[in-house]
Amino acid sequence: MHPISVRDISKSFMTKKGPIPALKKVSFVVKEGEIFGLLGPNGAGKTTLINIMLNLLTPDDGRVRIFGQKPGPGVASIINVVSGGSQFHWALTPNQILKYYAELYDIKDPDKRIAELASLLEISDLMENKFGWLSTGEKLRVSFAKALLNKPKLLLLDEPTLGMDPDVARKVRREMRRLNEEGTTILLTSHYMHEVEQLCDRIAFLYQGEIVDIGEVKDVKLKHFTTYDIVLTLNKRPSRAFAEMHGLRVKEDVVRATLDSEEALSRLIAAVHTAGYKIRDIGMKKPTLEDYFIKVIKK
Amino acid sequence: MNWNHVVAVIRNDLRVLACVKWRWIEVTFFPISTLLLWGLFTLQSKAYAIEAGLIVLVVNLIWSFSHIAQQETNLLMMEDLWTLNIRHVLVAGVTEFEYIIAKLTLSTTTALIIGSIMAVIADAFGAPLSENLGSVLALGGIALLAATGIALLVASLVVMLGKDYGFLSWSSLHFFIFFSAPFFSHDLFPIVIKQVSEIMPFTYVFEAARALAVGAPVTTLGHAFLVSVAYVIIAWPCYFLGFKRSRKTGMLGRIS
């Protein structure tokens, strides 16, 4: 039984200009124990999909199952969510907010659990401040603490590190990884491509309501980028014949090449040595998920 | 029905009320100070029209009592919508039924406490409440039913149409009361409005209140009860349909 199973989900929203499709027959599964990235530009349908998983939106067609069950109160004890724009009552303190949710989730020994999470997310000093006074990053940490209260088997993270300072974001990512290693399945949406690349086992790219790509990060990238760029700084400018023979672009002592494999790189380095040149510096730019993101959108 | 959820929502609303001072002022200061003003007017009216003073006093008591019961239910809900907190509450497994039961319980309790204080004040100013306690309690119960019906209808409209319609929380009762002929018989309305007033939840409640105020026989309680029950019966499915529709249109996702 998959933590998330989405089958042929379609959803349109009615506007003055007529129905606008937000999701078009979207299907995928999130496997147990994985961190699954849901990517796509603004308006791609990510939040629509998450709202369906949270029973805040009914699809027009298709079905979503969370561990084999319909979204709703029946799965509340095994699921939780962090949204970038998460808000709680401005006048309450994080301590009061977390106590409220600990009661709703029926947490045994709530004070201990709240203290653990406050320490982990470094909000112990903020626990008696009003929520409305906290910074964006601090608010998000409170939201994260709320989401971890019930030790969910499935965590939906909608832009979870948006607005966090890099140090705390790194700790949150470390916590995501730790939770995942303990068996929590995570669905992550993020605009930080390095975060997705670093954390996710598999990704789905949602564009204009359709999944245009799905698979392991490296496979998705390989599908779109079969080459990578090399920059070599040599001890002197190579001859034109040498450059033409190896398909190099030369500017003074810097040569650039586009290669299709690591073997091709080895061959190039061997050829440089054989021709009597010395390599002073070498740089390689592998395609990132960000390159992929931009490429898909431009297409 | 998970009573832990209901208790948790009530406890959280009490925490919010403890932190937000203006809510207490709204619930206590305005109704009680208004009643005091009408109480003083009743004393003044002894010289020329005591019945008029007593009618205004008792009707105002029922009006404020109903207003607290209805408005508090909807404002407690609006607090969750304004702060986007409702998303987390629903994700935590609180059902729509548990949620509204919690809001109704707290607002009804608040209305009963403030209403009792107001009733003591009105009695002190000469309203014949203590000697007609049975009728007063029945009238209060019926007014609560009517207020509950309106609160459910407003909740369904806000969930369906969005936070922009939050103003219904504090203004909707006035609409119903305007057509319920609070200080006068609904026979005074033009025929079309009179017909509308006959299906208003408070028309027969106010008629009973006016009779009670001047020591006349209270004859419209049964009619008032039936109309109020009808409102509640109609309002419950509307409340659930409001959530269903909101889930379909995407409004629930947007307001949370």
Coordinates of C-alpha atoms in Angstrom, one line a residue:
Chain A
M1 CA 0.0 0.0 0.0
H2 CA 1.6 3.2 -1.1
P3 CA 1.7 6.3 1.1
I4 CA 0.3 8.3 -1.8
S5 CA -1.5 6.9 -4.8
V6 CA -2.8 9.5 -7.3
R7 CA -4.8 8.1 -10.2
D8 CA -6.1 10.1 -13.1
I9 CA -6.8 13.2 -11.1
S10 CA -8.4 16.0 -13.0
K11 CA -9.6 19.3 -11.6
S12 CA -10.9 22.5 -13.2
F13 CA -11.7 25.8 -11.6
M14 CA -14.6 27.8 -12.8
T15 CA -13.8 31.4 -13.8
K16 CA -15.7 34.2 -15.5
K17 CA -14.0 33.1 -18.7
G18 CA -15.1 29.5 -18.2
P19 CA -13.5 26.4 -16.7
I20 CA -9.7 26.5 -16.3
P21 CA -8.0 23.1 -16.0
A22 CA -5.6 22.9 -13.0
L23 CA -4.8 19.2 -13.2
K24 CA -5.2 16.9 -16.2
K25 CA -5.3 13.2 -15.5
V26 CA -2.4 13.3 -13.1
S27 CA -1.2 9.8 -11.9
F28 CA 1.8 8.8 -9.8
V29 CA 2.6 7.0 -6.6
V30 CA 4.9 7.9 -3.8
K31 CA 6.6 4.8 -2.4
E32 CA 7.0 4.1 1.3
G33 CA 10.2 5.6 2.8
E34 CA 11.1 7.9 -0.1
I35 CA 11.4 11.6 -0.3
F36 CA 9.4 12.6 -3.4
G37 CA 9.8 16.0 -5.0
L38 CA 6.9 17.7 -6.7
L39 CA 8.3 20.4 -8.9
G40 CA 6.8 23.0 -11.2
P41 CA 6.5 26.7 -11.8
N42 CA 3.8 28.8 -10.0
G43 CA 0.4 27.7 -11.1
A44 CA 1.5 24.3 -12.3
G45 CA -1.0 22.6 -9.9
K46 CA 1.2 21.6 -7.0
T47 CA -0.9 23.2 -4.3
T48 CA -4.1 22.0 -5.9
L49 CA -2.7 18.5 -5.7
I50 CA -1.7 18.9 -2.1
N51 CA -5.1 20.4 -1.2
I52 CA -6.7 17.3 -2.7
M53 CA -4.4 15.1 -0.5
L54 CA -5.5 17.1 2.5
N55 CA -9.2 16.8 1.7
L56 CA -9.5 20.5 1.3
L57 CA -10.4 20.1 -2.4
T58 CA -12.5 17.5 -4.2
P59 CA -11.2 16.4 -7.6
D60 CA -13.5 16.4 -10.6
D61 CA -12.3 13.0 -11.6
G62 CA -9.9 10.3 -10.4
R63 CA -8.9 9.3 -6.9
V64 CA -6.2 9.9 -4.3
R65 CA -5.4 7.4 -1.6
I66 CA -3.3 7.9 1.5
F67 CA -2.0 4.6 2.7
G68 CA -5.0 3.1 0.9
Q69 CA -7.5 5.3 2.6
K70 CA -9.5 8.3 1.4
P71 CA -8.1 11.7 2.4
G72 CA -9.8 13.1 5.4
P73 CA -10.2 12.7 9.2
G74 CA -9.5 8.9 8.9
V75 CA -5.8 9.6 8.0
A76 CA -5.2 12.5 10.3
S77 CA -3.1 10.6 12.7
I78 CA -0.6 9.5 10.0
I79 CA -0.3 12.6 7.9
N80 CA 0.8 16.2 8.6
V81 CA 1.7 19.3 6.6
V82 CA 4.0 22.3 6.5
S83 CA 3.1 25.1 4.2
G84 CA 5.4 28.0 3.5
G85 CA 2.5 30.4 4.2
S86 CA 1.4 28.6 7.4
Q87 CA -0.2 30.8 9.9
F88 CA -1.6 30.4 13.4
H89 CA -3.4 32.9 15.6
W90 CA -1.2 36.0 16.0
A91 CA -2.0 36.5 19.6
L92 CA -1.1 33.0 20.8
T93 CA 2.4 31.9 21.8
P94 CA 4.1 28.9 20.1
N95 CA 3.7 27.1 23.4
Q96 CA -0.1 27.6 23.3
I97 CA -0.3 26.7 19.6
L98 CA 1.7 23.5 20.0
K99 CA -0.4 22.5 23.1
Y100 CA -3.5 23.0 21.1
Y101 CA -2.3 20.7 18.3
A102 CA -0.9 18.2 20.8
E103 CA -4.5 18.0 22.2
L104 CA -6.0 17.5 18.8
Y105 CA -3.5 14.8 17.9
D106 CA -3.9 13.3 21.3
I107 CA -0.2 13.3 22.1
K108 CA 0.9 11.4 25.2
D109 CA 3.1 13.6 27.4
P110 CA 2.7 16.7 25.3
D111 CA 5.0 18.9 27.3
K112 CA 7.9 16.5 26.8
R113 CA 7.2 16.3 23.0
I114 CA 6.8 20.0 22.7
A115 CA 10.1 20.6 24.5
E116 CA 11.9 18.1 22.3
L117 CA 10.7 19.8 19.1
A118 CA 11.3 23.3 20.5
S119 CA 14.9 22.3 21.2
L120 CA 15.3 20.6 17.8
L121 CA 14.0 23.5 15.9
E122 CA 15.7 26.1 18.1
I123 CA 12.5 27.8 19.2
S124 CA 12.8 27.2 22.9
D125 CA 13.5 30.9 23.5
L126 CA 10.5 32.0 21.5
M127 CA 8.0 29.7 23.1
E128 CA 6.3 32.5 25.1
N129 CA 6.4 35.2 22.4
K130 CA 3.3 36.0 20.5
F131 CA 3.2 34.2 17.1
G132 CA 2.5 37.5 15.3
W133 CA 5.8 39.0 16.6
L134 CA 7.9 36.2 15.1
S135 CA 9.9 36.5 11.9
T136 CA 8.9 34.5 8.8
G137 CA 11.6 31.9 9.5
E138 CA 10.6 31.6 13.1
K139 CA 6.9 31.2 12.2
L140 CA 7.9 28.4 9.8
R141 CA 9.9 26.6 12.5
V142 CA 6.7 26.7 14.7
S143 CA 4.8 25.3 11.8
F144 CA 7.4 22.6 11.4
A145 CA 7.2 21.7 15.1
K146 CA 3.4 21.4 14.7
A147 CA 3.9 19.1 11.7
L148 CA 6.2 16.8 13.6
L149 CA 4.0 16.6 16.8
N150 CA 2.2 13.4 15.7
K151 CA 5.3 11.7 14.3
P152 CA 3.5 11.4 10.9
K153 CA 4.1 8.5 8.6
L154 CA 3.6 10.9 5.7
L155 CA 4.7 14.5 5.7
L156 CA 3.6 17.0 3.0
L157 CA 6.1 19.8 2.8
D158 CA 4.9 22.7 0.7
E159 CA 7.9 25.1 0.4
P160 CA 9.0 24.3 3.9
T161 CA 12.3 26.3 4.0
L162 CA 10.9 29.4 2.3
G163 CA 12.1 32.4 4.3
M164 CA 14.4 30.5 6.6
D165 CA 18.0 31.6 7.1
P166 CA 20.5 29.2 5.5
D167 CA 21.7 27.7 8.8
V168 CA 18.2 26.8 10.1
A169 CA 17.2 25.6 6.6
R170 CA 20.2 23.3 6.7
K171 CA 19.1 21.9 10.1
V172 CA 15.5 21.5 8.8
R173 CA 16.9 19.6 5.8
R174 CA 18.9 17.4 8.2
E175 CA 15.8 16.8 10.2
M176 CA 13.9 15.9 7.0
R177 CA 16.6 13.4 6.2
R178 CA 16.6 12.0 9.8
L179 CA 12.8 11.6 9.7
N180 CA 13.0 9.9 6.4
E181 CA 15.6 7.5 7.7
E182 CA 13.2 6.7 10.6
G183 CA 10.6 5.7 8.1
T184 CA 8.6 8.9 7.4
T185 CA 7.7 9.3 3.7
I186 CA 8.0 12.9 2.5
L187 CA 6.4 14.7 -0.3
L188 CA 8.3 18.0 -0.9
T189 CA 7.6 20.9 -3.1
S190 CA 10.3 23.6 -3.2
H191 CA 11.6 26.3 -5.4
Y192 CA 15.1 25.6 -4.1
M193 CA 16.4 23.2 -6.7
H194 CA 19.5 22.4 -4.8
E195 CA 17.3 21.3 -1.9
V196 CA 15.3 19.0 -4.0
E197 CA 18.4 17.6 -5.7
Q198 CA 20.0 17.1 -2.3
L199 CA 17.0 15.4 -0.6
C200 CA 14.7 13.7 -3.1
D201 CA 14.9 10.2 -4.3
R202 CA 12.5 10.8 -7.1
I203 CA 10.8 13.8 -8.6
A204 CA 7.7 14.6 -10.7
F205 CA 7.7 17.7 -12.8
L206 CA 4.3 19.2 -13.0
Y207 CA 3.7 21.8 -15.8
Q208 CA 0.3 23.3 -16.7
G209 CA -1.5 20.6 -14.8
E210 CA 0.3 17.6 -16.3
I211 CA 3.2 15.5 -15.2
V212 CA 5.8 16.0 -17.9
D213 CA 8.6 14.0 -16.2
I214 CA 8.8 11.6 -13.4
G215 CA 11.7 9.4 -12.1
E216 CA 14.9 9.5 -10.2
V217 CA 16.6 12.9 -10.2
K218 CA 19.7 11.7 -12.2
D219 CA 17.5 9.9 -14.7
V220 CA 15.3 12.9 -15.3
K221 CA 18.4 15.1 -15.8
L222 CA 20.0 12.5 -18.1
K223 CA 16.9 12.5 -20.3
H224 CA 17.3 16.2 -20.9
F225 CA 21.1 16.7 -20.6
T226 CA 23.3 14.3 -22.3
T227 CA 26.4 16.5 -22.2
Y228 CA 28.3 18.6 -19.7
D229 CA 30.7 21.5 -20.1
I230 CA 34.4 21.3 -19.3
V231 CA 36.8 24.3 -18.9
L232 CA 40.5 23.7 -18.9
T233 CA 43.2 26.3 -18.2
L234 CA 46.4 25.2 -19.9
N235 CA 50.0 26.5 -19.6
K236 CA 49.8 28.0 -23.1
R237 CA 47.3 28.5 -25.9
P238 CA 46.9 25.2 -27.8
S239 CA 47.4 25.0 -31.5
R240 CA 44.4 25.4 -33.9
A241 CA 44.9 21.9 -35.2
F242 CA 44.7 20.4 -31.7
A243 CA 41.6 22.5 -30.9
E244 CA 39.8 21.4 -34.1
M245 CA 40.8 17.8 -33.7
H246 CA 39.2 17.7 -30.2
G247 CA 36.3 20.1 -30.8
L248 CA 37.7 22.7 -28.3
R249 CA 36.6 26.4 -28.1
V250 CA 39.8 28.3 -27.3
K251 CA 40.3 31.8 -25.8
E252 CA 43.9 32.5 -24.9
D253 CA 45.0 29.6 -22.6
V254 CA 41.4 28.6 -21.6
V255 CA 39.7 25.9 -23.6
R256 CA 36.1 24.8 -23.3
A257 CA 34.6 21.6 -24.5
T258 CA 31.2 20.0 -24.4
L259 CA 31.5 16.3 -23.6
D260 CA 29.0 13.5 -23.5
S261 CA 30.6 11.2 -20.9
E262 CA 33.3 11.0 -18.3
E263 CA 35.3 8.6 -20.6
A264 CA 35.4 11.5 -23.2
L265 CA 36.9 13.7 -20.5
S266 CA 39.6 11.1 -19.7
R267 CA 40.4 10.9 -23.3
L268 CA 40.7 14.6 -23.6
I269 CA 43.0 14.9 -20.6
A270 CA 45.3 12.1 -22.0
A271 CA 45.4 13.9 -25.4
V272 CA 46.3 17.2 -23.7
H273 CA 49.2 15.5 -21.9
T274 CA 50.4 13.7 -25.0
A275 CA 50.5 17.0 -26.9
G276 CA 52.8 18.5 -24.2
Y277 CA 50.4 20.9 -22.6
K278 CA 50.0 21.1 -18.8
I279 CA 46.7 21.6 -17.1
R280 CA 46.7 24.4 -14.5
D281 CA 43.0 24.3 -13.7
I282 CA 40.0 22.2 -14.5
G283 CA 36.3 22.9 -14.1
M284 CA 33.3 20.9 -14.9
K285 CA 29.7 22.1 -15.0
K286 CA 27.2 19.3 -14.6
P287 CA 23.6 20.1 -15.4
T288 CA 21.6 20.9 -12.3
L289 CA 17.9 20.4 -11.6
E290 CA 17.6 24.2 -12.0
D291 CA 18.9 23.9 -15.6
Y292 CA 16.3 21.2 -16.2
F293 CA 13.6 23.4 -14.6
I294 CA 14.4 26.3 -16.8
K295 CA 14.8 24.1 -19.9
V296 CA 11.3 22.6 -19.4
I297 CA 9.7 25.9 -18.9
K298 CA 11.3 27.5 -21.9
K299 CA 10.2 24.6 -24.0
Chain B
M1 CA -17.7 12.3 17.2
N2 CA -14.4 12.9 19.0
W3 CA -15.1 14.9 22.2
N4 CA -11.4 15.5 22.7
H5 CA -11.4 17.5 19.5
V6 CA -14.4 19.5 20.7
V7 CA -12.8 20.2 24.0
A8 CA -9.5 21.1 22.4
V9 CA -11.1 23.6 20.0
I10 CA -13.1 25.2 22.9
R11 CA -9.9 25.4 25.0
N12 CA -8.0 27.1 22.2
D13 CA -10.8 29.6 21.6
L14 CA -10.7 30.4 25.3
R15 CA -7.0 31.0 25.0
V16 CA -7.6 33.3 22.0
L17 CA -10.4 35.2 23.9
A18 CA -8.0 35.6 26.9
C19 CA -5.4 37.2 24.6
V20 CA -7.7 39.4 22.4
K21 CA -9.1 42.0 24.7
W22 CA -11.4 43.7 22.2
R23 CA -13.4 40.5 22.0
W24 CA -14.3 40.7 25.7
I25 CA -15.2 44.3 25.3
E26 CA -17.5 43.4 22.4
V27 CA -19.2 40.6 24.3
T28 CA -19.6 42.3 27.6
F29 CA -19.4 46.1 27.4
F30 CA -21.6 46.9 24.4
P31 CA -24.6 44.7 25.4
I32 CA -24.5 45.5 29.1
S33 CA -24.0 49.2 28.6
T34 CA -26.8 49.3 26.0
L35 CA -29.1 47.5 28.4
L36 CA -28.2 49.9 31.2
L37 CA -29.2 52.8 28.9
W38 CA -32.5 51.3 28.1
G39 CA -33.0 50.4 31.8
L40 CA -32.5 54.1 32.7
F41 CA -35.0 55.0 29.9
T42 CA -37.5 52.6 31.5
L43 CA -37.1 54.4 34.8
Q44 CA -37.7 57.7 33.0
S45 CA -40.6 56.3 31.1
K46 CA -42.4 55.5 34.3
A47 CA -43.7 59.0 34.3
Y48 CA -45.5 58.7 30.9
A49 CA -45.3 55.3 29.2
I50 CA -43.9 52.6 31.4
E51 CA -45.0 49.8 29.0
A52 CA -43.0 51.3 26.2
G53 CA -39.9 51.4 28.4
L54 CA -40.3 47.8 29.5
I55 CA -40.9 46.6 25.9
V56 CA -37.7 48.2 24.7
L57 CA -35.8 46.8 27.7
V58 CA -36.9 43.2 27.3
V59 CA -36.7 43.2 23.5
N60 CA -33.2 44.6 23.8
L61 CA -32.3 41.9 26.2
I62 CA -33.4 39.1 23.8
W63 CA -31.8 40.9 20.9
S64 CA -28.4 41.2 22.6
F65 CA -28.6 37.7 23.9
S66 CA -29.3 36.3 20.4
H67 CA -26.7 38.5 18.9
I68 CA -24.0 37.2 21.3
A69 CA -24.9 33.6 20.6
Q70 CA -24.9 34.0 16.8
Q71 CA -22.1 36.5 16.4
E72 CA -19.7 34.7 18.7
T73 CA -20.2 31.4 16.8
N74 CA -19.3 33.1 13.5
L75 CA -16.5 35.3 14.9
L76 CA -14.8 32.3 16.5
M77 CA -14.8 30.7 13.1
M78 CA -13.7 33.9 11.4
E79 CA -10.7 34.0 13.8
D80 CA -9.6 30.7 12.3
L81 CA -10.2 31.9 8.8
W82 CA -8.4 35.3 9.3
T83 CA -5.4 33.6 10.8
L84 CA -5.5 30.7 8.2
N85 CA -5.5 28.3 11.2
I86 CA -8.5 26.3 10.0
R87 CA -6.4 24.4 7.5
H88 CA -4.3 22.8 10.3
V89 CA -7.5 22.1 12.3
L90 CA -9.1 20.2 9.5
V91 CA -5.9 18.4 8.6
A92 CA -5.7 17.4 12.3
G93 CA -8.9 15.4 11.8
V94 CA -11.4 17.7 13.3
T95 CA -14.7 17.2 11.4
E96 CA -17.0 20.0 10.3
F97 CA -19.5 18.8 12.9
E98 CA -17.0 18.7 15.8
Y99 CA -15.7 22.1 14.8
I100 CA -19.1 23.8 14.8
I101 CA -20.3 22.0 17.9
A102 CA -17.2 23.5 19.7
K103 CA -18.0 27.0 18.4
L104 CA -21.7 26.7 19.3
T105 CA -20.9 25.4 22.8
L106 CA -18.6 28.2 23.6
S107 CA -20.8 30.9 22.1
T108 CA -24.0 29.5 23.8
T109 CA -22.2 29.4 27.2
T110 CA -21.0 33.0 26.7
A111 CA -24.5 34.1 25.7
L112 CA -26.0 32.4 28.7
I113 CA -23.6 34.0 31.1
I114 CA -23.9 37.5 29.7
G115 CA -27.6 37.0 29.1
S116 CA -28.1 36.1 32.8
I117 CA -26.2 39.2 33.9
M118 CA -28.4 41.3 31.6
A119 CA -31.6 39.6 32.8
V120 CA -30.7 40.5 36.4
I121 CA -30.1 44.1 35.4
A122 CA -33.4 44.2 33.4
D123 CA -35.2 42.7 36.4
A124 CA -33.7 45.4 38.6
F125 CA -35.1 48.1 36.3
G126 CA -38.6 46.6 36.6
A127 CA -38.9 44.1 33.8
P128 CA -41.1 41.3 35.2
L129 CA -38.6 38.5 34.6
S130 CA -38.1 36.8 37.9
E131 CA -41.9 36.3 38.4
N132 CA -42.2 34.7 34.9
L133 CA -39.0 32.6 35.0
G134 CA -40.5 29.7 33.1
S135 CA -41.5 31.8 30.1
V136 CA -38.2 33.7 30.3
L137 CA -36.3 30.4 30.1
A138 CA -38.4 29.1 27.3
L139 CA -38.0 32.4 25.4
G140 CA -34.2 32.3 25.9
G141 CA -34.1 28.7 24.7
I142 CA -36.1 29.5 21.6
A143 CA -34.0 32.6 20.9
L144 CA -30.9 30.4 21.2
L145 CA -32.3 28.0 18.6
A146 CA -33.0 30.8 16.2
A147 CA -29.5 32.3 16.7
T148 CA -28.0 28.8 16.2
G149 CA -29.9 28.5 12.9
I150 CA -28.6 31.8 11.7
A151 CA -25.1 31.1 12.8
L152 CA -25.1 27.9 10.8
L153 CA -26.4 29.6 7.7
V154 CA -23.8 32.4 8.0
A155 CA -21.0 29.8 8.5
S156 CA -22.1 28.0 5.4
L157 CA -22.2 31.2 3.4
V158 CA -18.7 32.3 4.6
V159 CA -17.2 28.8 3.8
M160 CA -18.8 28.9 0.4
L161 CA -18.2 32.5 -0.6
G162 CA -15.0 33.3 1.2
K163 CA -13.6 35.6 3.9
D164 CA -14.9 38.7 2.1
Y165 CA -18.3 37.7 3.5
G166 CA -17.1 37.7 7.1
F167 CA -19.1 40.8 7.6
L168 CA -22.2 38.6 7.8
S169 CA -20.9 37.5 11.2
W170 CA -21.8 40.8 12.8
S171 CA -24.5 42.1 10.4
S172 CA -26.7 39.2 9.4
L173 CA -28.8 39.2 12.6
H174 CA -29.8 42.8 12.0
F175 CA -31.2 41.8 8.7
F176 CA -33.4 39.1 10.4
I177 CA -34.3 41.4 13.3
F178 CA -35.3 44.3 11.0
F179 CA -37.9 42.0 9.4
S180 CA -38.9 40.5 12.8
A181 CA -40.7 43.6 14.0
P182 CA -38.8 43.9 17.3
F183 CA -40.6 46.8 19.0
F184 CA -44.0 46.6 17.3
S185 CA -46.5 44.1 15.9
H186 CA -45.6 42.8 12.4
D187 CA -49.2 43.8 11.4
L188 CA -47.8 47.3 11.0
F189 CA -45.7 46.2 8.0
P190 CA -47.0 46.5 4.5
I191 CA -48.5 43.2 3.4
V192 CA -45.5 41.8 1.4
I193 CA -43.0 42.6 4.3
K194 CA -45.6 41.2 6.7
Q195 CA -45.5 37.9 4.9
V196 CA -41.7 37.9 5.0
S197 CA -41.8 38.7 8.7
E198 CA -43.9 35.7 9.4
I199 CA -41.1 33.4 8.4
M200 CA -38.4 35.4 10.3
P201 CA -37.0 33.6 13.2
F202 CA -37.5 36.3 15.8
T203 CA -41.0 37.7 14.9
Y204 CA -42.9 35.5 17.4
V205 CA -40.0 35.6 19.9
F206 CA -40.3 39.4 20.0
E207 CA -44.0 39.2 20.2
A208 CA -43.7 36.9 23.2
A209 CA -41.1 39.2 24.7
R210 CA -43.3 42.2 24.4
A211 CA -46.2 40.4 26.0
L212 CA -43.9 39.3 28.8
A213 CA -42.7 42.8 29.3
V214 CA -46.1 44.2 29.9
G215 CA -47.5 41.3 31.9
A216 CA -49.9 40.1 29.1
P217 CA -50.4 36.4 28.4
V218 CA -47.5 34.9 26.4
T219 CA -49.2 33.1 23.5
T220 CA -46.7 32.9 20.7
L221 CA -44.1 30.6 22.3
G222 CA -45.2 27.5 20.4
H223 CA -45.2 29.3 17.1
A224 CA -41.8 30.9 17.8
F225 CA -40.4 27.4 18.7
L226 CA -41.7 25.8 15.5
V227 CA -40.1 28.6 13.3
S228 CA -36.8 28.4 15.2
V229 CA -36.7 24.6 14.9
A230 CA -37.4 24.9 11.2
Y231 CA -34.4 27.3 10.9
V232 CA -32.1 24.8 12.7
I233 CA -33.4 21.9 10.6
I234 CA -32.8 23.8 7.4
A235 CA -29.4 25.3 8.5
W236 CA -27.7 22.0 9.4
P237 CA -27.7 20.5 5.9
C238 CA -26.8 24.0 4.5
Y239 CA -23.8 24.0 6.7
F240 CA -22.5 20.7 5.4
L241 CA -23.4 21.6 1.9
G242 CA -21.4 24.8 2.3
F243 CA -18.3 22.7 3.1
K244 CA -19.0 20.3 0.2
R245 CA -19.4 23.2 -2.2
S246 CA -16.3 24.9 -0.9
R247 CA -14.3 21.8 -1.4
K248 CA -15.6 21.6 -4.9
T249 CA -14.9 25.2 -5.9
G250 CA -11.5 25.3 -4.2
M251 CA -12.7 28.0 -1.8
L252 CA -11.8 25.9 1.3
G253 CA -8.2 25.6 0.1
R254 CA -8.1 29.4 -0.6
I255 CA -9.6 30.4 2.8
S256 CA -7.3 28.1 4.7

